[in-house]
mmCIF file of C-alpha atoms and ligand atoms in Angstrom:
data_model
loop_
_atom_site.group_PDB
_atom_site.id
_atom_site.type_symbol
_atom_site.label_atom_id
_atom_site.label_comp_id
_atom_site.label_asym_id
_atom_site.label_seq_id
_atom_site.Cartn_x
_atom_site.Cartn_y
_atom_site.Cartn_z
ATOM 1 C CA UNK A 47 8.451 102.113 50.770
ATOM 2 C CA UNK A 48 11.931 101.082 49.456
ATOM 3 C CA UNK A 49 13.380 104.214 51.046
ATOM 4 C CA UNK A 50 11.817 103.206 54.334
ATOM 5 C CA UNK A 51 13.143 99.658 53.968
ATOM 6 C CA UNK A 52 16.656 100.920 53.168
ATOM 7 C CA UNK A 53 16.566 103.253 56.148
ATOM 8 C CA UNK A 54 15.577 100.416 58.527
ATOM 9 C CA UNK A 55 18.205 98.095 57.028
ATOM 10 C CA UNK A 56 20.859 100.760 57.555
ATOM 11 C CA UNK A 57 19.811 101.274 61.170
ATOM 12 C CA UNK A 58 19.947 97.535 61.837
ATOM 13 C CA UNK A 59 23.345 97.185 60.168
ATOM 14 C CA UNK A 60 24.661 100.077 62.269
ATOM 15 C CA UNK A 61 23.824 98.279 65.531
ATOM 16 C CA UNK A 62 26.908 96.795 67.128
ATOM 17 C CA UNK A 63 24.900 94.013 68.777
ATOM 18 C CA UNK A 64 23.895 90.919 66.790
ATOM 19 C CA UNK A 65 20.409 91.296 65.344
ATOM 20 C CA UNK A 66 18.331 88.599 63.617
ATOM 21 C CA UNK A 67 14.917 88.174 61.991
ATOM 22 C CA UNK A 68 13.916 84.507 62.226
ATOM 23 C CA UNK A 69 11.094 82.613 60.518
ATOM 24 C CA UNK A 70 8.836 81.188 63.226
ATOM 25 C CA UNK A 71 8.008 77.907 61.453
ATOM 26 C CA UNK A 72 11.302 76.951 59.910
ATOM 27 C CA UNK A 73 13.751 78.753 62.234
ATOM 28 C CA UNK A 74 15.452 80.064 59.071
ATOM 29 C CA UNK A 75 17.287 83.350 59.549
ATOM 30 C CA UNK A 76 15.784 85.853 57.118
ATOM 31 C CA UNK A 77 18.061 88.662 58.057
ATOM 32 C CA UNK A 78 21.173 89.183 60.205
ATOM 33 C CA UNK A 79 23.284 92.299 60.607
ATOM 34 C CA UNK A 80 27.071 92.320 60.312
ATOM 35 C CA UNK A 81 27.528 92.114 64.092
ATOM 36 C CA UNK A 82 25.720 88.751 63.853
ATOM 37 C CA UNK A 83 27.282 87.459 60.641
ATOM 38 C CA UNK A 84 29.888 88.908 58.332
ATOM 39 C CA UNK A 85 29.546 88.148 54.663
ATOM 40 C CA UNK A 86 26.649 86.730 52.673
ATOM 41 C CA UNK A 87 24.162 84.914 54.931
ATOM 42 C CA UNK A 88 24.012 81.248 53.780
ATOM 43 C CA UNK A 89 20.683 80.545 52.051
ATOM 44 C CA UNK A 90 18.213 78.725 54.321
ATOM 45 C CA UNK A 91 20.498 78.689 57.393
ATOM 46 C CA UNK A 92 18.635 78.195 60.694
ATOM 47 C CA UNK A 93 19.243 80.220 63.846
ATOM 48 C CA UNK A 94 20.463 77.137 65.749
ATOM 49 C CA UNK A 95 22.952 76.274 62.991
ATOM 50 C CA UNK A 96 24.136 79.883 62.759
ATOM 51 C CA UNK A 97 24.501 80.694 66.438
ATOM 52 C CA UNK A 98 24.981 77.269 68.067
ATOM 53 C CA UNK A 99 26.441 75.147 65.268
ATOM 54 C CA UNK A 100 23.733 72.656 66.222
ATOM 55 C CA UNK A 101 21.408 70.431 64.196
ATOM 56 C CA UNK A 102 18.203 71.200 66.131
ATOM 57 C CA UNK A 103 16.609 74.002 68.191
ATOM 58 C CA UNK A 104 17.953 74.638 71.719
ATOM 59 C CA UNK A 105 15.008 73.100 73.569
ATOM 60 C CA UNK A 106 16.081 69.676 72.282
ATOM 61 C CA UNK A 107 19.253 70.170 74.330
ATOM 62 C CA UNK A 108 17.531 71.234 77.530
ATOM 63 C CA UNK A 109 17.918 75.005 76.959
ATOM 64 C CA UNK A 110 15.201 77.593 76.579
ATOM 65 C CA UNK A 111 14.553 78.234 72.875
ATOM 66 C CA UNK A 112 13.405 81.865 72.462
ATOM 67 C CA UNK A 113 11.654 81.055 69.149
ATOM 68 C CA UNK A 114 9.599 78.213 70.679
ATOM 69 C CA UNK A 115 8.831 80.294 73.793
ATOM 70 C CA UNK A 116 7.604 83.271 71.756
ATOM 71 C CA UNK A 117 5.404 81.030 69.604
ATOM 72 C CA UNK A 118 3.886 79.646 72.796
ATOM 73 C CA UNK A 119 3.521 82.842 74.810
ATOM 74 C CA UNK A 120 3.198 85.440 72.016
ATOM 75 C CA UNK A 121 4.967 87.898 74.307
ATOM 76 C CA UNK A 122 8.348 89.621 74.135
ATOM 77 C CA UNK A 123 10.962 87.612 75.985
ATOM 78 C CA UNK A 124 14.311 88.091 77.701
ATOM 79 C CA UNK A 125 16.377 84.984 78.379
ATOM 80 C CA UNK A 126 19.958 84.266 79.339
ATOM 81 C CA UNK A 127 21.441 81.816 76.957
ATOM 82 C CA UNK A 128 24.713 79.978 76.448
ATOM 83 C CA UNK A 129 26.159 79.991 72.947
ATOM 84 C CA UNK A 130 29.222 78.240 71.632
ATOM 85 C CA UNK A 131 31.105 80.328 69.131
ATOM 86 C CA UNK A 132 32.923 78.940 66.086
ATOM 87 C CA UNK A 133 36.053 78.297 68.213
ATOM 88 C CA UNK A 134 33.975 76.310 70.705
ATOM 89 C CA UNK A 135 34.203 78.977 73.481
ATOM 90 C CA UNK A 136 31.134 79.349 75.630
ATOM 91 C CA UNK A 137 29.580 82.820 75.630
ATOM 92 C CA UNK A 138 26.808 83.967 77.964
ATOM 93 C CA UNK A 139 24.233 85.962 76.059
ATOM 94 C CA UNK A 140 21.198 87.970 77.012
ATOM 95 C CA UNK A 141 18.656 87.346 74.243
ATOM 96 C CA UNK A 142 15.924 89.948 73.714
ATOM 97 C CA UNK A 143 13.208 88.492 71.468
ATOM 98 C CA UNK A 144 10.028 90.056 70.050
ATOM 99 C CA UNK A 145 7.178 88.421 68.065
ATOM 100 C CA UNK A 146 6.120 89.491 64.552
ATOM 101 C CA UNK A 147 2.393 88.805 63.968
ATOM 102 C CA UNK A 148 0.399 88.271 60.774
ATOM 103 C CA UNK A 149 -3.066 89.805 60.245
ATOM 104 C CA UNK A 150 -4.662 86.863 62.154
ATOM 105 C CA UNK A 151 -2.496 87.358 65.205
ATOM 106 C CA UNK A 152 -0.295 84.322 64.478
ATOM 107 C CA UNK A 153 3.430 84.577 65.217
ATOM 108 C CA UNK A 154 5.182 84.363 61.866
ATOM 109 C CA UNK A 155 8.576 85.657 62.807
ATOM 110 C CA UNK A 156 10.853 86.614 65.666
ATOM 111 C CA UNK A 157 13.143 89.591 66.019
ATOM 112 C CA UNK A 158 16.127 88.871 68.248
ATOM 113 C CA UNK A 159 19.058 90.892 69.400
ATOM 114 C CA UNK A 160 21.699 89.632 71.786
ATOM 115 C CA UNK A 161 24.029 91.220 74.330
ATOM 116 C CA UNK A 162 27.249 89.464 75.311
ATOM 117 C CA UNK A 163 27.189 89.205 79.124
ATOM 118 C CA UNK A 164 30.087 86.748 79.493
ATOM 119 C CA UNK A 165 32.244 89.236 81.426
ATOM 120 C CA UNK A 166 29.378 90.280 83.708
ATOM 121 C CA UNK A 167 28.585 86.621 84.444
ATOM 122 C CA UNK A 168 32.227 85.879 85.227
ATOM 123 C CA UNK A 169 32.424 88.919 87.538
ATOM 124 C CA UNK A 170 29.248 87.781 89.323
ATOM 125 C CA UNK A 171 30.633 84.257 89.682
ATOM 126 C CA UNK A 172 33.902 85.563 91.157
ATOM 127 C CA UNK A 173 32.011 87.851 93.542
ATOM 128 C CA UNK A 174 29.767 85.007 94.765
ATOM 129 C CA UNK A 175 32.770 82.729 95.190
ATOM 130 C CA UNK A 176 34.613 85.472 97.114
ATOM 131 C CA UNK A 177 31.655 86.114 99.435
ATOM 132 C CA UNK A 178 31.220 82.389 100.091
ATOM 133 C CA UNK A 179 34.928 82.008 100.882
ATOM 134 C CA UNK A 180 34.999 85.114 103.080
ATOM 135 C CA UNK A 181 31.972 84.029 105.118
ATOM 136 C CA UNK A 182 33.496 80.593 105.612
ATOM 137 C CA UNK A 183 36.869 82.018 106.658
ATOM 138 C CA UNK A 184 35.322 84.554 109.069
ATOM 139 C CA UNK A 185 33.173 81.941 110.724
ATOM 140 C CA UNK A 186 36.078 79.740 111.869
ATOM 141 C CA UNK A 187 37.770 82.186 114.316
ATOM 142 C CA UNK A 188 34.349 83.468 115.431
ATOM 143 C CA UNK A 189 33.233 79.943 116.347
ATOM 144 C CA UNK A 190 36.401 79.441 118.375
ATOM 145 C CA UNK A 191 35.963 82.738 120.245
ATOM 146 C CA UNK A 192 32.334 81.924 120.975
ATOM 147 C CA UNK A 193 33.275 78.399 122.133
ATOM 148 C CA UNK A 194 36.010 79.535 124.569
ATOM 149 C CA UNK A 195 33.855 82.383 125.941
ATOM 150 C CA UNK A 196 30.820 80.114 126.446
ATOM 151 C CA UNK A 197 32.988 77.586 128.271
ATOM 152 C CA UNK A 198 34.419 80.266 130.583
ATOM 153 C CA UNK A 199 30.933 81.594 131.353
ATOM 154 C CA UNK A 200 29.566 78.211 132.474
ATOM 155 C CA UNK A 201 28.188 78.694 135.969
ATOM 156 C CA UNK A 202 28.370 75.050 137.056
ATOM 157 C CA UNK A 203 32.164 74.782 136.699
ATOM 158 C CA UNK A 204 34.899 76.717 138.501
ATOM 159 C CA UNK A 205 37.917 77.086 136.217
ATOM 160 C CA UNK A 206 41.317 77.433 137.903
ATOM 161 C CA UNK A 207 43.433 80.478 137.043
ATOM 162 C CA UNK A 208 45.736 78.574 134.641
ATOM 163 C CA UNK A 209 42.816 77.233 132.585
ATOM 164 C CA UNK A 210 41.180 80.645 132.508
ATOM 165 C CA UNK A 211 44.459 82.141 131.276
ATOM 166 C CA UNK A 212 44.677 79.441 128.627
ATOM 167 C CA UNK A 213 41.162 80.097 127.343
ATOM 168 C CA UNK A 214 41.592 83.877 127.392
ATOM 169 C CA UNK A 215 44.863 83.561 125.457
ATOM 170 C CA UNK A 216 43.017 81.467 122.867
ATOM 171 C CA UNK A 217 40.291 84.111 122.587
ATOM 172 C CA UNK A 218 42.980 86.771 122.196
ATOM 173 C CA UNK A 219 44.774 84.773 119.485
ATOM 174 C CA UNK A 220 41.562 84.108 117.536
ATOM 175 C CA UNK A 221 40.540 87.783 117.807
ATOM 176 C CA UNK A 222 43.951 88.747 116.354
ATOM 177 C CA UNK A 223 43.374 86.276 113.532
ATOM 178 C CA UNK A 224 39.935 87.707 112.883
ATOM 179 C CA UNK A 225 41.241 91.246 112.782
ATOM 180 C CA UNK A 226 44.140 90.250 110.460
ATOM 181 C CA UNK A 227 41.621 88.502 108.215
ATOM 182 C CA UNK A 228 39.281 91.488 108.082
ATOM 183 C CA UNK A 229 42.156 93.856 107.350
ATOM 184 C CA UNK A 230 43.388 91.645 104.476
ATOM 185 C CA UNK A 231 39.878 91.126 103.077
ATOM 186 C CA UNK A 232 39.393 94.899 103.049
ATOM 187 C CA UNK A 233 42.784 95.401 101.369
ATOM 188 C CA UNK A 234 41.963 92.845 98.699
ATOM 189 C CA UNK A 235 38.437 94.030 97.985
ATOM 190 C CA UNK A 236 39.665 97.649 97.840
ATOM 191 C CA UNK A 237 42.259 96.575 95.274
ATOM 192 C CA UNK A 238 39.856 94.386 93.289
ATOM 193 C CA UNK A 239 37.147 97.022 93.159
ATOM 194 C CA UNK A 240 39.727 99.608 92.094
ATOM 195 C CA UNK A 241 38.217 101.917 94.740
ATOM 196 C CA UNK A 242 41.401 103.602 95.820
ATOM 197 C CA UNK A 243 43.255 104.917 92.777
ATOM 198 C CA UNK A 244 46.988 104.352 92.830
ATOM 199 C CA UNK A 245 48.958 107.241 94.290
ATOM 200 C CA UNK A 246 52.257 107.081 92.450
ATOM 201 C CA UNK A 247 55.243 109.095 93.551
ATOM 202 C CA UNK A 248 59.029 108.744 93.240
ATOM 203 C CA UNK A 249 60.540 106.471 95.891
ATOM 204 C CA UNK A 250 64.056 105.249 96.600
ATOM 205 C CA UNK A 251 63.996 101.457 96.926
ATOM 206 C CA UNK A 252 65.984 101.641 100.190
ATOM 207 C CA UNK A 253 63.187 103.775 101.710
ATOM 208 C CA UNK A 254 60.513 101.281 100.647
ATOM 209 C CA UNK A 255 62.497 98.411 102.202
ATOM 210 C CA UNK A 256 63.036 100.438 105.410
ATOM 211 C CA UNK A 257 59.325 101.263 105.583
ATOM 212 C CA UNK A 258 58.347 97.590 105.247
ATOM 213 C CA UNK A 259 60.910 96.508 107.880
ATOM 214 C CA UNK A 260 59.746 99.229 110.298
ATOM 215 C CA UNK A 261 56.154 98.023 109.925
ATOM 216 C CA UNK A 262 57.224 94.484 110.857
ATOM 217 C CA UNK A 263 59.766 95.363 113.560
ATOM 218 C CA UNK A 264 57.801 93.557 116.290
ATOM 219 C CA UNK A 265 57.847 90.315 114.335
ATOM 220 C CA UNK A 266 61.481 90.700 113.306
ATOM 221 C CA UNK A 267 62.991 91.776 116.655
ATOM 222 C CA UNK A 268 64.927 88.531 117.077
ATOM 223 C CA UNK A 269 65.610 87.768 113.405
ATOM 224 C CA UNK A 270 68.756 88.276 111.350
ATOM 225 C CA UNK A 271 67.862 90.446 108.377
ATOM 226 C CA UNK A 272 70.281 90.864 105.463
ATOM 227 C CA UNK A 273 69.541 93.646 103.014
ATOM 228 C CA UNK A 274 71.456 93.613 99.734
ATOM 229 C CA UNK A 275 70.485 96.386 97.330
ATOM 230 C CA UNK A 276 72.344 96.319 94.026
ATOM 231 C CA UNK A 277 74.286 99.292 92.611
ATOM 232 C CA UNK A 278 72.664 101.918 90.373
ATOM 233 C CA UNK A 279 69.143 101.284 91.536
ATOM 234 C CA UNK A 280 66.795 103.860 90.042
ATOM 235 C CA UNK A 281 64.007 105.538 91.977
ATOM 236 C CA UNK A 282 60.637 103.910 91.317
ATOM 237 C CA UNK A 283 57.449 105.751 90.363
ATOM 238 C CA UNK A 284 55.027 103.651 92.432
ATOM 239 C CA UNK A 285 52.359 103.770 95.110
ATOM 240 C CA UNK A 286 54.752 103.569 98.053
ATOM 241 C CA UNK A 287 52.187 102.384 100.584
ATOM 242 C CA UNK A 288 51.217 99.474 98.354
ATOM 243 C CA UNK A 289 54.751 98.382 97.456
ATOM 244 C CA UNK A 290 55.615 98.494 101.169
ATOM 245 C CA UNK A 291 52.580 96.262 101.749
ATOM 246 C CA UNK A 292 53.939 93.755 99.190
ATOM 247 C CA UNK A 293 57.375 93.691 100.856
ATOM 248 C CA UNK A 294 55.822 93.552 104.279
ATOM 249 C CA UNK A 295 53.597 90.549 103.389
ATOM 250 C CA UNK A 296 56.563 88.711 101.842
ATOM 251 C CA UNK A 297 58.737 89.463 104.890
ATOM 252 C CA UNK A 298 55.951 88.304 107.243
ATOM 253 C CA UNK A 299 55.741 85.005 105.341
ATOM 254 C CA UNK A 300 59.509 84.559 105.285
ATOM 255 C CA UNK A 301 59.549 84.983 109.080
ATOM 256 C CA UNK A 302 56.543 82.726 109.602
ATOM 257 C CA UNK A 303 57.627 79.830 107.432
ATOM 258 C CA UNK A 304 61.285 79.620 108.531
ATOM 259 C CA UNK A 305 63.145 78.885 111.769
ATOM 260 C CA UNK A 306 64.044 81.739 114.178
ATOM 261 C CA UNK A 307 67.799 81.177 113.807
ATOM 262 C CA UNK A 308 67.845 81.459 110.000
ATOM 263 C CA UNK A 309 68.315 84.774 108.188
ATOM 264 C CA UNK A 310 65.838 86.574 105.937
ATOM 265 C CA UNK A 311 67.446 88.168 102.878
ATOM 266 C CA UNK A 312 65.950 91.157 101.105
ATOM 267 C CA UNK A 313 67.375 92.149 97.748
ATOM 268 C CA UNK A 314 66.857 94.444 94.787
ATOM 269 C CA UNK A 315 68.659 94.583 91.475
ATOM 270 C CA UNK A 316 68.195 96.213 88.137
ATOM 271 C CA UNK A 317 67.648 94.033 85.085
ATOM 272 C CA UNK A 318 67.187 95.882 81.778
ATOM 273 C CA UNK A 319 64.052 98.024 82.167
ATOM 274 C CA UNK A 320 62.972 96.409 85.446
ATOM 275 C CA UNK A 321 63.846 96.340 89.092
ATOM 276 C CA UNK A 322 63.531 92.934 90.721
ATOM 277 C CA UNK A 323 62.781 92.902 94.434
ATOM 278 C CA UNK A 324 63.343 89.654 96.324
ATOM 279 C CA UNK A 325 62.641 88.240 99.767
ATOM 280 C CA UNK A 326 64.344 84.925 100.582
ATOM 281 C CA UNK A 327 64.178 82.572 103.530
ATOM 282 C CA UNK A 328 65.716 79.228 104.490
ATOM 283 C CA UNK A 329 62.454 77.754 105.667
ATOM 284 C CA UNK A 330 60.102 74.903 104.899
ATOM 285 C CA UNK A 331 59.795 75.706 101.172
ATOM 286 C CA UNK A 332 56.857 75.083 98.850
ATOM 287 C CA UNK A 333 56.341 71.882 96.813
ATOM 288 C CA UNK A 334 56.378 72.495 93.047
ATOM 289 C CA UNK A 335 52.735 71.488 92.521
ATOM 290 C CA UNK A 336 51.556 74.254 94.890
ATOM 291 C CA UNK A 337 53.793 77.053 93.633
ATOM 292 C CA UNK A 338 51.362 78.195 90.932
ATOM 293 C CA UNK A 339 48.380 78.236 93.280
ATOM 294 C CA UNK A 340 49.669 80.102 96.339
ATOM 295 C CA UNK A 341 48.852 83.449 94.693
ATOM 296 C CA UNK A 342 45.139 82.538 94.572
ATOM 297 C CA UNK A 343 42.832 83.940 97.255
ATOM 298 C CA UNK A 344 42.630 81.731 100.370
ATOM 299 C CA UNK A 345 44.962 79.092 98.958
ATOM 300 C CA UNK A 346 47.239 77.610 101.605
ATOM 301 C CA UNK A 347 49.635 74.718 101.105
ATOM 302 C CA UNK A 348 48.177 71.707 102.931
ATOM 303 C CA UNK A 349 50.404 70.521 105.784
ATOM 304 C CA UNK A 350 50.697 67.189 107.537
ATOM 305 C CA UNK A 351 50.709 68.851 111.001
ATOM 306 C CA UNK A 352 48.659 71.773 112.318
ATOM 307 C CA UNK A 353 48.499 74.848 110.024
ATOM 308 C CA UNK A 354 50.437 77.946 111.044
ATOM 309 C CA UNK A 355 48.148 80.943 111.596
ATOM 310 C CA UNK A 356 47.372 82.788 108.383
ATOM 311 C CA UNK A 357 44.658 83.885 105.996
ATOM 312 C CA UNK A 358 45.784 82.718 102.555
ATOM 313 C CA UNK A 359 45.272 86.290 101.314
ATOM 314 C CA UNK A 360 48.724 87.901 101.664
ATOM 315 C CA UNK A 361 50.097 86.658 98.343
ATOM 316 C CA UNK A 362 46.838 87.381 96.470
ATOM 317 C CA UNK A 363 47.164 90.982 97.680
ATOM 318 C CA UNK A 364 50.825 91.079 96.582
ATOM 319 C CA UNK A 365 49.948 89.809 93.097
ATOM 320 C CA UNK A 366 47.169 92.372 92.661
ATOM 321 C CA UNK A 367 49.454 95.242 93.627
ATOM 322 C CA UNK A 368 52.432 94.143 91.552
ATOM 323 C CA UNK A 369 50.306 93.478 88.451
ATOM 324 C CA UNK A 370 48.550 96.838 88.839
ATOM 325 C CA UNK A 371 52.049 98.377 88.648
ATOM 326 C CA UNK A 372 52.725 96.485 85.395
ATOM 327 C CA UNK A 373 54.990 93.931 87.094
ATOM 328 C CA UNK A 374 55.024 90.217 87.851
ATOM 329 C CA UNK A 375 55.402 88.130 91.013
ATOM 330 C CA UNK A 376 56.733 84.587 91.261
ATOM 331 C CA UNK A 377 58.514 82.177 93.571
ATOM 332 C CA UNK A 378 61.507 79.845 93.373
ATOM 333 C CA UNK A 379 61.384 77.300 96.150
ATOM 334 C CA UNK A 380 62.569 73.878 97.253
ATOM 335 C CA UNK A 381 60.904 72.032 100.120
ATOM 336 C CA UNK A 382 63.252 71.841 103.095
ATOM 337 C CA UNK A 383 65.682 74.454 101.678
ATOM 338 C CA UNK A 384 63.643 77.649 101.526
ATOM 339 C CA UNK A 385 61.812 80.033 99.224
ATOM 340 C CA UNK A 386 62.668 83.186 97.353
ATOM 341 C CA UNK A 387 59.821 85.444 96.206
ATOM 342 C CA UNK A 388 60.484 87.878 93.360
ATOM 343 C CA UNK A 389 58.512 90.928 92.278
ATOM 344 C CA UNK A 390 59.496 92.761 89.110
ATOM 345 C CA UNK A 391 58.555 96.411 88.637
ATOM 346 C CA UNK A 392 59.035 98.375 85.406
ATOM 347 C CA UNK A 393 61.421 101.313 85.658
ATOM 348 C CA UNK A 394 60.417 103.352 82.615
ATOM 349 C CA UNK A 395 57.005 104.419 83.881
ATOM 350 C CA UNK A 396 56.333 107.942 82.581
ATOM 351 C CA UNK A 397 56.521 110.640 85.204
ATOM 352 C CA UNK A 398 53.532 112.612 86.501
HETATM 353 P P1 ADP B 678 49.076 82.959 104.641
HETATM 354 O O1 ADP B 678 48.357 83.938 105.480
HETATM 355 O O2 ADP B 678 48.488 81.573 104.692
HETATM 356 O O3 ADP B 678 50.549 82.952 104.852
HETATM 357 P P2 ADP B 678 49.655 83.879 101.934
HETATM 358 O O4 ADP B 678 48.737 84.236 100.823
HETATM 359 O O5 ADP B 678 50.650 84.896 102.362
HETATM 360 O O6 ADP B 678 48.745 83.419 103.139
HETATM 361 O O7 ADP B 678 50.432 82.566 101.494
HETATM 362 C C1 ADP B 678 49.714 81.482 100.910
HETATM 363 C C2 ADP B 678 50.404 80.164 101.239
HETATM 364 O O8 ADP B 678 51.664 80.090 100.570
HETATM 365 C C3 ADP B 678 50.722 80.004 102.707
HETATM 366 O O9 ADP B 678 49.631 79.467 103.429
HETATM 367 C C4 ADP B 678 51.889 79.020 102.662
HETATM 368 O O10 ADP B 678 51.380 77.704 102.510
HETATM 369 C C5 ADP B 678 52.619 79.388 101.378
HETATM 370 N N1 ADP B 678 53.752 80.303 101.625
HETATM 371 C C6 ADP B 678 53.780 81.647 101.454
HETATM 372 N N2 ADP B 678 54.986 82.141 101.728
HETATM 373 C C7 ADP B 678 55.771 81.091 102.078
HETATM 374 C C8 ADP B 678 57.161 80.954 102.456
HETATM 375 N N3 ADP B 678 57.972 82.000 102.538
HETATM 376 N N4 ADP B 678 57.589 79.693 102.740
HETATM 377 C C9 ADP B 678 56.777 78.624 102.639
HETATM 378 N N5 ADP B 678 55.461 78.687 102.283
HETATM 379 C C10 ADP B 678 54.974 79.907 102.004
#
């Protein structure tokens, strides 16, 4: 009997999920393993005091109380539950609870073990938020396209050639926006899901800059571009396609948010064990209070006039890529004077 008891106690202690045996009447914890509580379990402590630091069972605070539910239903139970740990942080838990019966079929105790699902919940929340944002953003250009096309197809009006041209140009512009949006959404979700593993190779920085400029040559045809690459730049062991995408997004923004007759400056210099890439413009700049938020998905600085075309995803993509390479991205900017975006990349990445 004792051997059996010791064996079961050892098994329970070996579990790396919190495990409790709770008295059904008093809510007192009779047993808890070390994943649930380290040290000597305080005599007479209740489950709500131990796990919630509360003075009464959860159902008094509007939550489902597994002990009360099991006493009522006499069935095993699985509930999602919020707990506040000793530091006051909220944890999402999956509580698995089972009844212990006496000889008369009365519930005298409850066995509970909990799984921490905080990360899963956060991932689900981010996914839902992303899907909601994406659907909203896709709908706007689609509505415009549908609106212009429906107007053109009206049979009771004859549109003159200039108006038709106007409407068709609008459809064309919105279709471009839609396709840019879809491409960026795919880039971002590919990066977030970690679907495409990084393909690191050795690249000269000058080649990465050239690649990004080539990709944007249509946009930059009439712009003055100044490239200033510092001396002694090492080769970088990076995913070249992705770093070109970062530079290309930053260059696209620099061109978009500055006047045609101002130059765009691209730089790179070595600082200790990092290379710092920079893309600077003399454009509209970014107010201080927005500088921390522009790297969030879909965040665009609100403007007094009409918004320039864009998706609010370019910088989120840049941040993902740079951070995946162990670097950092930030901006220095002054409204009315211009912005300079920086991306640092570590140099001492071990070779293949
Ligand atoms: P978007 O497609 O809107 O340009 P981004 O994620 O690339 O999306 O940029 C987010 C926001 O940051 C932009 O909407 C803009 O408000 C601001 N921004 C980005 N780059 C610049 C820049 N070079 N100058 C001024 N504002 C910028």
